[in-house]
Short mmCIF file of C-alpha atoms in Angstrom, two decimals:
data_model
loop_
_atom_site.label_atom_id
_atom_site.label_comp_id
_atom_site.label_asym_id
_atom_site.label_seq_id
_atom_site.Cartn_x
_atom_site.Cartn_y
_atom_site.Cartn_z
CA HIS A 81 11.83 9.06 11.76
CA VAL A 82 8.91 8.45 9.41
CA GLN A 83 5.59 9.67 10.70
CA LEU A 84 2.20 9.35 9.01
CA VAL A 85 -0.94 10.70 10.61
CA GLU A 86 -4.40 10.28 9.11
CA SER A 87 -7.29 12.60 9.84
CA GLY A 88 -10.78 13.35 8.60
CA GLY A 89 -12.56 10.23 9.72
CA GLY A 90 -15.99 10.31 11.31
CA VAL A 91 -19.61 9.36 10.85
CA VAL A 92 -21.23 9.97 7.47
CA GLN A 93 -24.62 9.02 6.13
CA PRO A 94 -25.01 6.47 3.33
CA GLY A 95 -24.57 8.17 0.01
CA GLY A 96 -22.45 10.86 1.57
CA SER A 97 -18.90 11.98 0.97
CA LEU A 98 -15.79 12.32 3.07
CA ARG A 99 -12.20 13.40 2.52
CA LEU A 100 -9.35 11.87 4.46
CA SER A 101 -5.90 13.40 4.84
CA CYS A 102 -2.56 11.91 5.69
CA ALA A 103 0.19 14.21 6.95
CA ALA A 104 3.68 12.87 6.28
CA SER A 105 6.98 13.79 7.89
CA GLY A 106 10.43 12.38 8.52
CA PHE A 107 11.13 11.36 4.91
CA THR A 108 11.21 12.84 1.42
CA PHE A 109 7.51 12.56 0.64
CA SER A 110 7.90 13.37 -3.05
CA ASN A 111 10.15 10.33 -3.55
CA HIS A 112 7.63 7.71 -2.49
CA GLY A 113 4.45 6.18 -3.79
CA MET A 114 1.68 6.25 -1.20
CA HIS A 115 -1.12 3.79 -0.54
CA TRP A 116 -4.44 3.67 1.27
CA VAL A 117 -5.44 0.46 3.02
CA ARG A 118 -8.62 -0.15 4.97
CA GLN A 119 -9.82 -2.62 7.56
CA ALA A 120 -13.49 -3.15 8.32
CA PRO A 121 -14.30 -3.91 11.97
CA GLY A 122 -13.14 -7.43 12.82
CA LYS A 123 -12.05 -8.07 9.23
CA GLY A 124 -8.82 -8.31 7.28
CA LEU A 125 -6.78 -5.72 5.45
CA GLU A 126 -8.01 -4.49 2.07
CA TRP A 127 -5.87 -2.57 -0.37
CA VAL A 128 -7.74 0.57 -1.52
CA GLY A 129 -5.38 2.27 -3.94
CA LEU A 130 -2.10 3.99 -4.63
CA ILE A 131 -0.66 7.12 -6.12
CA ARG A 132 2.74 7.33 -7.74
CA PHE A 133 5.42 9.50 -6.14
CA ASP A 134 4.82 12.32 -8.64
CA GLY A 135 1.05 11.99 -8.67
CA THR A 136 0.89 10.99 -12.34
CA ILE A 137 -0.52 7.50 -11.83
CA GLU A 138 -3.31 6.24 -9.60
CA LYS A 139 -4.55 2.70 -9.19
CA TYR A 140 -7.64 1.51 -7.33
CA ALA A 141 -9.24 -1.64 -6.04
CA ASP A 142 -12.32 -2.72 -7.98
CA SER A 143 -14.47 -2.13 -4.89
CA VAL A 144 -13.76 1.62 -4.84
CA ARG A 145 -12.89 2.52 -8.43
CA GLY A 146 -15.08 5.36 -9.65
CA ARG A 147 -16.04 6.41 -6.12
CA PHE A 148 -12.68 7.05 -4.47
CA SER A 149 -9.96 9.38 -5.69
CA ILE A 150 -6.41 9.65 -4.38
CA SER A 151 -4.36 12.80 -4.73
CA ARG A 152 -1.28 14.33 -3.15
CA ASP A 153 0.31 17.70 -2.54
CA ASN A 154 4.05 17.21 -2.48
CA SER A 155 4.59 20.83 -1.45
CA LYS A 156 2.63 20.17 1.74
CA ASN A 157 3.64 16.54 2.30
CA THR A 158 -0.01 15.57 2.28
CA LEU A 159 -1.90 12.61 0.87
CA LEU A 160 -5.66 12.79 0.29
CA LEU A 161 -8.46 10.28 -0.19
CA GLN A 162 -11.74 11.66 -1.53
CA MET A 163 -14.62 9.26 -1.04
CA ILE A 164 -18.12 9.66 -2.50
CA THR A 165 -21.30 7.61 -2.63
CA LEU A 166 -20.33 5.87 0.60
CA THR A 167 -22.10 2.73 1.75
CA ALA A 168 -22.04 0.70 4.95
CA GLU A 169 -19.45 -1.56 3.31
CA ASP A 170 -17.00 1.35 3.36
CA THR A 171 -17.05 1.44 7.17
CA ALA A 172 -13.48 0.77 8.21
CA VAL A 173 -10.28 2.08 9.68
CA TYR A 174 -8.37 3.74 6.87
CA TYR A 175 -4.58 3.64 6.91
CA CYS A 176 -2.14 5.54 4.75
CA ALA A 177 1.18 3.84 4.09
CA MET A 178 4.48 4.74 2.51
CA GLU A 179 5.68 2.50 -0.29
CA ASP A 180 9.27 1.51 -0.88
CA VAL A 181 9.76 -0.77 -3.91
CA GLY A 182 6.63 -2.85 -3.64
CA ARG A 183 6.31 -2.92 0.12
CA LEU A 184 4.51 -0.80 2.70
CA ASP A 185 7.35 0.37 4.88
CA SER A 186 5.53 2.65 7.28
CA TRP A 187 1.93 3.04 8.31
CA GLY A 188 -0.13 5.66 10.08
CA PRO A 189 -2.28 4.77 13.11
CA GLY A 190 -5.45 4.95 10.98
CA THR A 191 -8.68 6.93 11.08
CA LEU A 192 -12.14 5.40 11.51
CA VAL A 193 -14.85 6.03 8.95
CA THR A 194 -18.35 4.95 9.91
CA VAL A 195 -21.12 5.03 7.32
CA SER A 196 -24.42 4.98 9.13
CA SER A 197 -27.73 6.78 9.22
CA GLN B 257 -8.64 -8.75 -7.48
CA SER B 258 -9.49 -11.74 -5.33
CA ALA B 259 -7.79 -11.87 -1.95
CA LEU B 260 -4.92 -14.28 -1.56
CA THR B 261 -5.86 -17.35 0.44
CA GLN B 262 -4.42 -17.88 3.90
CA PRO B 263 -5.47 -20.31 6.64
CA ALA B 264 -7.78 -18.57 9.11
CA SER B 265 -5.75 -19.73 12.08
CA VAL B 266 -2.52 -21.46 12.99
CA SER B 267 -1.36 -22.37 16.47
CA GLY B 268 1.75 -23.71 18.12
CA SER B 269 3.45 -24.13 21.45
CA PRO B 270 6.31 -21.89 22.59
CA GLY B 271 9.54 -22.88 20.89
CA GLN B 272 7.84 -24.65 18.01
CA SER B 273 7.86 -23.61 14.36
CA ILE B 274 4.78 -22.80 12.35
CA THR B 275 4.24 -21.98 8.69
CA ILE B 276 1.55 -19.76 7.19
CA SER B 277 0.73 -20.28 3.55
CA CYS B 278 -0.48 -17.65 1.10
CA ALA B 279 -1.98 -19.06 -2.07
CA GLY B 280 -2.36 -16.90 -5.13
CA THR B 281 -2.19 -17.19 -8.87
CA SER B 282 0.22 -16.63 -11.71
CA SER B 283 -1.10 -13.04 -11.79
CA ASP B 284 0.12 -12.16 -8.33
CA ILE B 285 2.25 -14.46 -6.16
CA GLY B 286 3.52 -16.36 -9.19
CA THR B 287 4.69 -13.37 -11.24
CA VAL B 288 8.32 -12.63 -12.00
CA TYR B 289 8.15 -9.70 -9.61
CA ASN B 290 9.44 -10.26 -6.10
CA TYR B 291 6.99 -7.80 -4.57
CA ILE B 292 5.67 -10.15 -1.92
CA SER B 293 5.62 -8.96 1.67
CA TRP B 294 4.22 -10.01 5.02
CA TYR B 295 2.75 -7.89 7.82
CA GLN B 296 2.15 -8.52 11.49
CA GLN B 297 -0.74 -6.81 13.25
CA HIS B 298 -1.42 -6.85 16.97
CA PRO B 299 -4.94 -5.94 18.12
CA GLY B 300 -5.72 -2.25 17.92
CA THR B 301 -2.49 -1.34 16.18
CA ALA B 302 -1.36 -0.63 12.63
CA PRO B 303 0.28 -3.43 10.65
CA LYS B 304 4.04 -3.74 10.72
CA LEU B 305 6.27 -4.84 7.84
CA LEU B 306 7.83 -8.21 8.63
CA ILE B 307 9.16 -9.57 5.33
CA TYR B 308 9.60 -7.97 1.91
CA GLY B 309 10.94 -9.05 -1.46
CA VAL B 310 9.69 -12.60 -0.68
CA TYR B 311 12.36 -13.37 1.94
CA LYS B 312 14.10 -10.15 3.08
CA ARG B 313 13.81 -8.84 6.62
CA PRO B 314 13.79 -5.13 7.52
CA SER B 315 16.33 -4.14 10.11
CA GLY B 316 15.06 -4.89 13.58
CA VAL B 317 12.89 -7.84 12.60
CA SER B 318 13.87 -11.09 14.30
CA THR B 319 15.62 -13.79 12.28
CA ARG B 320 12.94 -16.14 13.57
CA PHE B 321 10.75 -14.88 10.73
CA ALA B 322 11.46 -16.27 7.27
CA GLY B 323 9.69 -15.90 3.95
CA SER B 324 9.71 -18.09 0.87
CA ARG B 325 7.82 -18.77 -2.33
CA SER B 326 7.16 -21.81 -4.44
CA GLY B 327 5.15 -21.31 -7.60
CA ASN B 328 1.93 -19.46 -6.80
CA THR B 329 2.25 -19.90 -3.03
CA ALA B 330 4.22 -17.81 -0.59
CA SER B 331 4.95 -18.88 2.97
CA LEU B 332 5.93 -17.31 6.26
CA THR B 333 7.69 -19.48 8.82
CA ILE B 334 8.00 -18.45 12.43
CA SER B 335 10.55 -20.48 14.34
CA GLY B 336 11.05 -20.57 18.09
CA LEU B 337 7.49 -19.37 18.62
CA GLN B 338 7.12 -16.82 21.41
CA ALA B 339 4.12 -15.38 23.22
CA GLU B 340 4.70 -12.00 21.56
CA ASP B 341 4.21 -13.61 18.13
CA GLU B 342 0.51 -14.00 18.85
CA ALA B 343 -1.02 -11.67 16.26
CA ASP B 344 -2.65 -11.54 12.84
CA TYR B 345 -0.45 -12.03 9.79
CA TYR B 346 -1.12 -10.89 6.22
CA CYS B 347 0.63 -11.56 2.95
CA TYR B 348 0.63 -8.88 0.25
CA SER B 349 1.47 -9.04 -3.42
CA TYR B 350 1.84 -6.89 -6.49
CA THR B 351 -0.30 -8.03 -9.40
CA THR B 352 -0.01 -8.00 -13.18
CA THR B 353 -2.64 -5.23 -13.38
CA SER B 354 -0.28 -2.96 -11.41
CA THR B 355 -2.47 -3.17 -8.34
CA TYR B 356 -1.90 -4.91 -5.03
CA VAL B 357 -3.78 -7.50 -3.03
CA PHE B 358 -3.70 -8.72 0.57
CA GLY B 359 -4.16 -12.20 1.87
CA THR B 360 -7.23 -13.10 3.92
CA GLY B 361 -5.19 -13.03 7.11
CA THR B 362 -4.10 -15.66 9.62
CA LYS B 363 -4.53 -15.51 13.37
CA VAL B 364 -1.56 -17.05 15.15
CA THR B 365 -2.19 -18.42 18.62
CA VAL B 366 0.58 -19.41 21.00
CA LEU B 367 -0.69 -22.26 23.12
#
């Protein structure tokens, strides 16, 4: 069955950088677009961005464009989220999710990123 | 990329039906695309796909959940409300800028 597992979360100082990973298994990773979604403590879901199945197209939310970068390694079934210039507003649980025709079919359990001095 | 508008909370008694609205614009909910989905999230867990393609249910999702759309507003109806339906619900839509947007979220309480 589909399994997505995020890693790389932790505490980072304001202005710092962090890279999150998402290990995928149980499906043909290279056939699916992948998304990142985040959820600040006690808040709703926020779409962060996506990468096309072949890695040729990326799209981002206005709130992270220019600071976050999504990439993927289809040979390793891995999705990445590089985050720079982090602020307290980026504190959230970050989820990776598998897309299937405009919907998020499967989600990982999430990894917590805390931006604090 | 403004969030879609949902009521903050909706409540109902067991067995009743409730409807959650999701108001958007002609650039998201109201587009010709049918990429509208709904997610259920229980506390401390990842969201779960409930409805996709406006009204379709993934296998394993109860027929008590139904999706619809009228103009720029999508709706999720839960019939025969059960205690296990108490959760947060989010709508989600593709947009004309090839991005996606979530709704503000609705907390469902079973009285």
